[in-house]
Tab-separated table of N, CA and C in Angstrom:
chain	number	residue	atom	x	y	z
A	227	GLN	N	16.658	-18.422	11.250
A	227	GLN	CA	16.116	-17.932	9.996
A	227	GLN	C	15.793	-16.463	10.107
A	228	VAL	N	16.373	-15.658	9.210
A	228	VAL	CA	16.108	-14.231	9.217
A	228	VAL	C	14.735	-13.952	8.629
A	229	ARG	N	13.981	-13.103	9.317
A	229	ARG	CA	12.644	-12.765	8.832
A	229	ARG	C	12.444	-11.264	9.089
A	230	LEU	N	11.996	-10.602	8.022
A	230	LEU	CA	11.711	-9.139	8.054
A	230	LEU	C	10.261	-8.958	7.612
A	231	VAL	N	9.489	-8.290	8.420
A	231	VAL	CA	8.043	-8.077	8.067
A	231	VAL	C	7.713	-6.592	8.166
A	232	GLU	N	7.400	-6.019	7.007
A	232	GLU	CA	7.053	-4.623	6.930
A	232	GLU	C	5.538	-4.417	7.084
A	233	SER	N	5.188	-3.241	7.601
A	233	SER	CA	3.790	-2.836	7.686
A	233	SER	C	3.702	-1.340	7.665
A	234	GLY	N	2.466	-0.846	7.492
A	234	GLY	CA	2.224	0.576	7.599
A	234	GLY	C	2.009	1.306	6.278
A	235	GLY	N	2.103	0.615	5.183
A	235	GLY	CA	1.898	1.264	3.932
A	235	GLY	C	0.397	1.560	3.676
A	236	GLY	N	0.142	2.300	2.578
A	236	GLY	CA	-1.228	2.632	2.282
A	236	GLY	C	-1.319	3.756	1.270
A	237	LEU	N	-2.538	4.277	1.138
A	237	LEU	CA	-2.805	5.400	0.252
A	237	LEU	C	-2.823	6.698	1.052
A	238	VAL	N	-2.098	7.662	0.608
A	238	VAL	CA	-2.110	8.988	1.302
A	238	VAL	C	-2.055	10.076	0.256
A	239	GLN	N	-2.585	11.212	0.626
A	239	GLN	CA	-2.621	12.352	-0.283
A	239	GLN	C	-1.239	13.071	-0.283
A	240	PRO	N	-0.956	13.751	-1.326
A	240	PRO	CA	0.329	14.528	-1.326
A	240	PRO	C	0.326	15.470	-0.149
A	241	GLY	N	1.494	15.558	0.487
A	241	GLY	CA	1.681	16.372	1.684
A	241	GLY	C	1.363	15.604	2.990
A	242	GLY	N	0.861	14.418	2.853
A	242	GLY	CA	0.539	13.652	4.047
A	242	GLY	C	1.726	12.893	4.607
A	243	SER	N	1.442	12.123	5.632
A	243	SER	CA	2.485	11.371	6.339
A	243	SER	C	2.061	9.892	6.480
A	244	LEU	N	3.046	9.055	6.599
A	244	LEU	CA	2.925	7.660	6.911
A	244	LEU	C	4.096	7.213	7.764
A	245	ARG	N	3.861	6.185	8.560
A	245	ARG	CA	4.968	5.608	9.341
A	245	ARG	C	5.051	4.110	9.014
A	246	LEU	N	6.142	3.718	8.448
A	246	LEU	CA	6.385	2.307	8.146
A	246	LEU	C	7.124	1.664	9.316
A	247	SER	N	6.887	0.379	9.485
A	247	SER	CA	7.512	-0.405	10.540
A	247	SER	C	8.031	-1.705	9.915
A	248	CYS	N	9.134	-2.142	10.443
A	248	CYS	CA	9.742	-3.435	10.046
A	248	CYS	C	10.119	-4.218	11.317
A	249	ALA	N	9.518	-5.406	11.450
A	249	ALA	CA	9.840	-6.252	12.571
A	249	ALA	C	10.853	-7.309	12.102
A	250	ALA	N	11.969	-7.429	12.870
A	250	ALA	CA	13.030	-8.314	12.486
A	250	ALA	C	13.147	-9.455	13.483
A	251	SER	N	13.475	-10.664	12.991
A	251	SER	CA	13.712	-11.791	13.811
A	251	SER	C	14.799	-12.646	13.193
A	252	GLY	N	15.413	-13.502	13.981
A	252	GLY	CA	16.457	-14.382	13.458
A	252	GLY	C	17.824	-13.763	13.382
A	253	ILE	N	17.997	-12.560	13.912
A	253	ILE	CA	19.277	-11.926	13.932
A	253	ILE	C	19.493	-11.305	15.329
A	254	ASN	N	20.723	-11.024	15.675
A	254	ASN	CA	21.032	-10.267	16.861
A	254	ASN	C	20.835	-8.785	16.514
A	255	PHE	N	19.622	-8.385	16.619
A	255	PHE	CA	19.183	-7.155	15.976
A	255	PHE	C	20.061	-5.956	16.320
A	256	ARG	N	20.411	-5.823	17.610
A	256	ARG	CA	21.150	-4.600	18.005
A	256	ARG	C	22.466	-4.458	17.357
A	257	LEU	N	23.023	-5.537	16.787
A	257	LEU	CA	24.368	-5.543	16.163
A	257	LEU	C	24.273	-5.279	14.636
A	258	HIS	N	23.070	-5.197	14.119
A	258	HIS	CA	22.922	-5.118	12.665
A	258	HIS	C	22.502	-3.759	12.164
A	259	ALA	N	23.212	-3.333	11.076
A	259	ALA	CA	22.654	-2.159	10.376
A	259	ALA	C	21.420	-2.592	9.636
A	260	MET	N	20.492	-1.656	9.476
A	260	MET	CA	19.223	-1.929	8.821
A	260	MET	C	19.005	-0.864	7.784
A	261	ALA	N	18.135	-1.127	6.826
A	261	ALA	CA	17.872	-0.125	5.761
A	261	ALA	C	16.482	-0.256	5.255
A	262	TRP	N	16.035	0.842	4.707
A	262	TRP	CA	14.795	0.891	3.890
A	262	TRP	C	15.161	1.163	2.402
A	263	TYR	N	14.600	0.345	1.527
A	263	TYR	CA	14.703	0.556	0.110
A	263	TYR	C	13.307	0.750	-0.446
A	264	ARG	N	13.250	1.204	-1.688
A	264	ARG	CA	11.950	1.284	-2.314
A	264	ARG	C	12.151	0.992	-3.794
A	265	GLN	N	11.054	0.529	-4.430
A	265	GLN	CA	11.051	0.275	-5.868
A	265	GLN	C	9.736	0.783	-6.406
A	266	ALA	N	9.877	1.772	-7.302
A	266	ALA	CA	8.718	2.323	-7.968
A	266	ALA	C	8.451	1.540	-9.247
A	267	PRO	N	7.226	1.570	-9.742
A	267	PRO	CA	6.881	0.849	-10.998
A	267	PRO	C	7.866	1.206	-12.115
A	268	GLY	N	8.448	0.217	-12.728
A	268	GLY	CA	9.339	0.435	-13.850
A	268	GLY	C	10.720	0.927	-13.509
A	269	LYS	N	11.069	0.998	-12.262
A	269	LYS	CA	12.356	1.537	-11.841
A	269	LYS	C	13.090	0.527	-10.984
A	270	GLN	N	14.381	0.791	-10.877
A	270	GLN	CA	15.218	-0.118	-10.041
A	270	GLN	C	14.990	0.195	-8.546
A	271	ARG	N	15.268	-0.774	-7.783
A	271	ARG	CA	15.180	-0.625	-6.306
A	271	ARG	C	16.281	0.341	-5.874
A	272	GLU	N	15.922	1.270	-4.999
A	272	GLU	CA	16.885	2.278	-4.521
A	272	GLU	C	16.867	2.355	-3.027
A	273	LEU	N	18.035	2.749	-2.468
A	273	LEU	CA	18.166	2.940	-1.045
A	273	LEU	C	17.445	4.233	-0.665
A	274	VAL	N	16.651	4.125	0.359
A	274	VAL	CA	15.937	5.324	0.913
A	274	VAL	C	16.719	5.852	2.139
A	275	ALA	N	17.014	4.958	3.077
A	275	ALA	CA	17.692	5.356	4.301
A	275	ALA	C	18.286	4.142	4.936
A	276	ASN	N	19.338	4.352	5.694
A	276	ASN	CA	19.899	3.244	6.508
A	276	ASN	C	20.294	3.723	7.856
A	277	ILE	N	20.425	2.802	8.785
A	277	ILE	CA	20.744	3.134	10.167
A	277	ILE	C	21.706	2.078	10.659
A	278	THR	N	22.828	2.485	11.240
A	278	THR	CA	23.824	1.571	11.750
A	278	THR	C	23.445	1.006	13.103
A	279	SER	N	24.230	0.102	13.596
A	279	SER	CA	23.975	-0.452	14.949
A	279	SER	C	24.109	0.617	15.997
A	280	ASN	N	24.874	1.629	15.736
A	280	ASN	CA	25.028	2.766	16.639
A	280	ASN	C	24.051	3.904	16.375
A	281	SER	N	23.088	3.632	15.531
A	281	SER	CA	22.016	4.577	15.181
A	281	SER	C	22.507	5.782	14.381
A	282	ASN	N	23.618	5.655	13.688
A	282	ASN	CA	23.988	6.667	12.721
A	282	ASN	C	23.120	6.435	11.467
A	283	THR	N	22.702	7.574	10.884
A	283	THR	CA	21.750	7.446	9.771
A	283	THR	C	22.284	8.057	8.467
A	284	ASN	N	21.682	7.653	7.386
A	284	ASN	CA	22.061	8.140	6.071
A	284	ASN	C	20.778	8.128	5.198
A	285	TYR	N	20.622	9.165	4.379
A	285	TYR	CA	19.385	9.299	3.573
A	285	TYR	C	19.717	9.573	2.136
A	286	ALA	N	18.842	9.093	1.279
A	286	ALA	CA	18.901	9.515	-0.121
A	286	ALA	C	18.570	10.970	-0.201
A	287	ASN	N	19.175	11.657	-1.177
A	287	ASN	CA	18.952	13.080	-1.308
A	287	ASN	C	17.471	13.405	-1.524
A	288	SER	N	16.757	12.507	-2.193
A	288	SER	CA	15.401	12.793	-2.514
A	288	SER	C	14.397	12.785	-1.304
A	289	VAL	N	14.891	12.200	-0.168
A	289	VAL	CA	14.017	12.099	1.005
A	289	VAL	C	14.605	12.868	2.210
A	290	ARG	N	15.847	13.324	2.082
A	290	ARG	CA	16.438	13.961	3.245
A	290	ARG	C	15.646	15.160	3.713
A	291	GLY	N	15.391	15.283	4.981
A	291	GLY	CA	14.584	16.378	5.481
A	291	GLY	C	13.105	16.087	5.559
A	292	ARG	N	12.669	15.000	4.904
A	292	ARG	CA	11.249	14.621	4.905
A	292	ARG	C	11.023	13.305	5.633
A	293	PHE	N	12.016	12.416	5.485
A	293	PHE	CA	11.913	11.041	6.063
A	293	PHE	C	12.879	10.916	7.245
A	294	THR	N	12.476	10.109	8.250
A	294	THR	CA	13.332	9.819	9.365
A	294	THR	C	13.354	8.321	9.647
A	295	ILE	N	14.498	7.718	9.671
A	295	ILE	CA	14.664	6.352	10.051
A	295	ILE	C	15.066	6.254	11.474
A	296	SER	N	14.502	5.259	12.166
A	296	SER	CA	14.842	5.044	13.600
A	296	SER	C	14.772	3.552	13.915
A	297	ARG	N	15.288	3.177	15.052
A	297	ARG	CA	15.281	1.793	15.439
A	297	ARG	C	14.941	1.631	16.949
A	298	ASP	N	14.398	0.489	17.274
A	298	ASP	CA	14.041	0.138	18.623
A	298	ASP	C	14.685	-1.209	18.931
A	299	ASN	N	15.751	-1.200	19.665
A	299	ASN	CA	16.490	-2.440	19.955
A	299	ASN	C	15.827	-3.279	21.042
A	300	VAL	N	14.766	-2.797	21.603
A	300	VAL	CA	13.970	-3.608	22.556
A	300	VAL	C	12.993	-4.476	21.809
A	301	TRP	N	12.310	-3.860	20.866
A	301	TRP	CA	11.288	-4.581	20.136
A	301	TRP	C	11.812	-5.111	18.762
A	302	ASN	N	13.062	-4.921	18.468
A	302	ASN	CA	13.698	-5.362	17.251
A	302	ASN	C	12.964	-4.876	16.018
A	303	ARG	N	12.759	-3.569	16.013
A	303	ARG	CA	12.044	-2.938	14.893
A	303	ARG	C	12.819	-1.723	14.350
A	304	ILE	N	12.602	-1.477	13.093
A	304	ILE	CA	12.977	-0.157	12.573
A	304	ILE	C	11.707	0.506	12.000
A	305	TYR	N	11.827	1.841	11.900
A	305	TYR	CA	10.692	2.627	11.470
A	305	TYR	C	11.193	3.601	10.381
A	306	LEU	N	10.221	4.019	9.592
A	306	LEU	CA	10.477	5.079	8.609
A	306	LEU	C	9.322	6.080	8.670
A	307	GLN	N	9.580	7.193	9.307
A	307	GLN	CA	8.568	8.265	9.369
A	307	GLN	C	8.669	9.066	8.093
A	308	MET	N	7.588	9.080	7.344
A	308	MET	CA	7.570	9.787	6.044
A	308	MET	C	6.630	10.967	6.099
A	309	ASN	N	7.183	12.165	5.959
A	309	ASN	CA	6.342	13.361	5.963
A	309	ASN	C	6.458	14.082	4.587
A	310	SER	N	5.521	15.010	4.419
A	310	SER	CA	5.508	15.787	3.195
A	310	SER	C	5.592	14.883	1.946
A	311	LEU	N	4.837	13.820	1.937
A	311	LEU	CA	4.880	12.851	0.842
A	311	LEU	C	4.527	13.437	-0.485
A	312	LYS	N	5.226	12.925	-1.505
A	312	LYS	CA	5.016	13.388	-2.869
A	312	LYS	C	4.586	12.198	-3.747
A	313	PRO	N	3.961	12.478	-4.871
A	313	PRO	CA	3.627	11.361	-5.772
A	313	PRO	C	4.850	10.504	-6.156
A	314	ASP	N	5.993	11.163	-6.251
A	314	ASP	CA	7.244	10.425	-6.614
A	314	ASP	C	7.675	9.455	-5.522
A	315	ASP	N	7.101	9.537	-4.348
A	315	ASP	CA	7.389	8.637	-3.278
A	315	ASP	C	6.619	7.313	-3.400
A	316	THR	N	5.695	7.234	-4.373
A	316	THR	CA	4.906	6.018	-4.581
A	316	THR	C	5.864	4.897	-4.964
A	317	ALA	N	5.749	3.818	-4.238
A	317	ALA	CA	6.625	2.662	-4.395
A	317	ALA	C	6.315	1.537	-3.468
A	318	VAL	N	6.877	0.402	-3.642
A	318	VAL	CA	6.887	-0.649	-2.628
A	318	VAL	C	8.152	-0.420	-1.787
A	319	TYR	N	7.994	-0.376	-0.504
A	319	TYR	CA	9.087	-0.133	0.431
A	319	TYR	C	9.480	-1.422	1.080
A	320	TYR	N	10.799	-1.665	1.088
A	320	TYR	CA	11.358	-2.912	1.636
A	320	TYR	C	12.312	-2.608	2.742
A	321	CYS	N	12.259	-3.482	3.756
A	321	CYS	CA	13.210	-3.503	4.855
A	321	CYS	C	14.336	-4.494	4.465
A	322	SER	N	15.566	-4.171	4.838
A	322	SER	CA	16.659	-5.021	4.457
A	322	SER	C	17.742	-5.026	5.540
A	323	THR	N	18.450	-6.157	5.600
A	323	THR	CA	19.637	-6.232	6.423
A	323	THR	C	20.540	-7.274	5.796
A	324	THR	N	21.783	-7.407	6.314
A	324	THR	CA	22.675	-8.447	5.859
A	324	THR	C	23.159	-9.244	7.037
A	325	ARG	N	23.458	-10.495	6.764
A	325	ARG	CA	24.007	-11.380	7.805
A	325	ARG	C	24.951	-12.344	7.095
A	326	GLN	N	26.216	-12.377	7.566
A	326	GLN	CA	27.192	-13.249	7.012
A	326	GLN	C	27.320	-13.079	5.479
A	327	GLY	N	27.278	-11.824	5.038
A	327	GLY	CA	27.449	-11.496	3.640
A	327	GLY	C	26.241	-11.645	2.739
A	328	LEU	N	25.133	-12.119	3.344
A	328	LEU	CA	23.927	-12.315	2.573
A	328	LEU	C	22.912	-11.207	2.885
A	329	ALA	N	22.239	-10.730	1.864
A	329	ALA	CA	21.180	-9.715	2.030
A	329	ALA	C	19.829	-10.377	2.227
A	330	TYR	N	19.087	-9.826	3.124
A	330	TYR	CA	17.730	-10.309	3.433
A	330	TYR	C	16.697	-9.171	3.218
A	331	TRP	N	15.584	-9.591	2.707
A	331	TRP	CA	14.523	-8.612	2.388
A	331	TRP	C	13.189	-9.068	2.990
A	332	GLY	N	12.358	-8.052	3.323
A	332	GLY	CA	11.010	-8.357	3.647
A	332	GLY	C	10.162	-8.466	2.376
A	333	GLN	N	8.842	-8.639	2.595
A	333	GLN	CA	7.993	-8.827	1.394
A	333	GLN	C	7.566	-7.490	0.849
A	334	GLY	N	7.803	-6.411	1.601
A	334	GLY	CA	7.480	-5.092	1.086
A	334	GLY	C	6.131	-4.596	1.533
A	335	THR	N	5.978	-3.287	1.623
A	335	THR	CA	4.684	-2.649	1.899
A	335	THR	C	4.492	-1.534	0.888
A	336	ARG	N	3.344	-1.437	0.286
A	336	ARG	CA	3.063	-0.517	-0.816
A	336	ARG	C	2.636	0.819	-0.243
A	337	VAL	N	3.251	1.884	-0.779
A	337	VAL	CA	2.916	3.242	-0.442
A	337	VAL	C	2.476	3.914	-1.744
A	338	THR	N	1.275	4.493	-1.709
A	338	THR	CA	0.741	5.212	-2.887
A	338	THR	C	0.404	6.620	-2.443
A	339	VAL	N	1.029	7.583	-3.128
A	339	VAL	CA	0.747	8.977	-2.834
A	339	VAL	C	-0.015	9.571	-4.033
A	340	SER	N	-1.282	9.886	-3.745
A	340	SER	CA	-2.155	10.325	-4.846
A	340	SER	C	-3.331	11.066	-4.276
A	341	SER	N	-3.767	12.024	-5.030
A	341	SER	CA	-5.014	12.775	-4.661
A	341	SER	C	-6.240	12.148	-5.278
């Protein structure tokens, strides 16, 4: 059974930083691409960043240069280091992967950027 558990969200002031973590189980983690998505209130879920099994990365234009996705194949985790946070980054952040053509999601962790 695939399980993804996010953590690390919270309230931060504009310009601040947060580090999100996602613990994965039920998959051969080192072989899977992983991704972070987010969904802001009233908006569709959007891709924030993804990382391949070879640790190649891709970012949404809105976060490139501010966010960094990384993975730890020993602890089966991915991370999202978020710097220079803006109010527009406020959203629920989800970890995601696919297995055998099916997408799996965590429960999400809420990030609120506000003064």
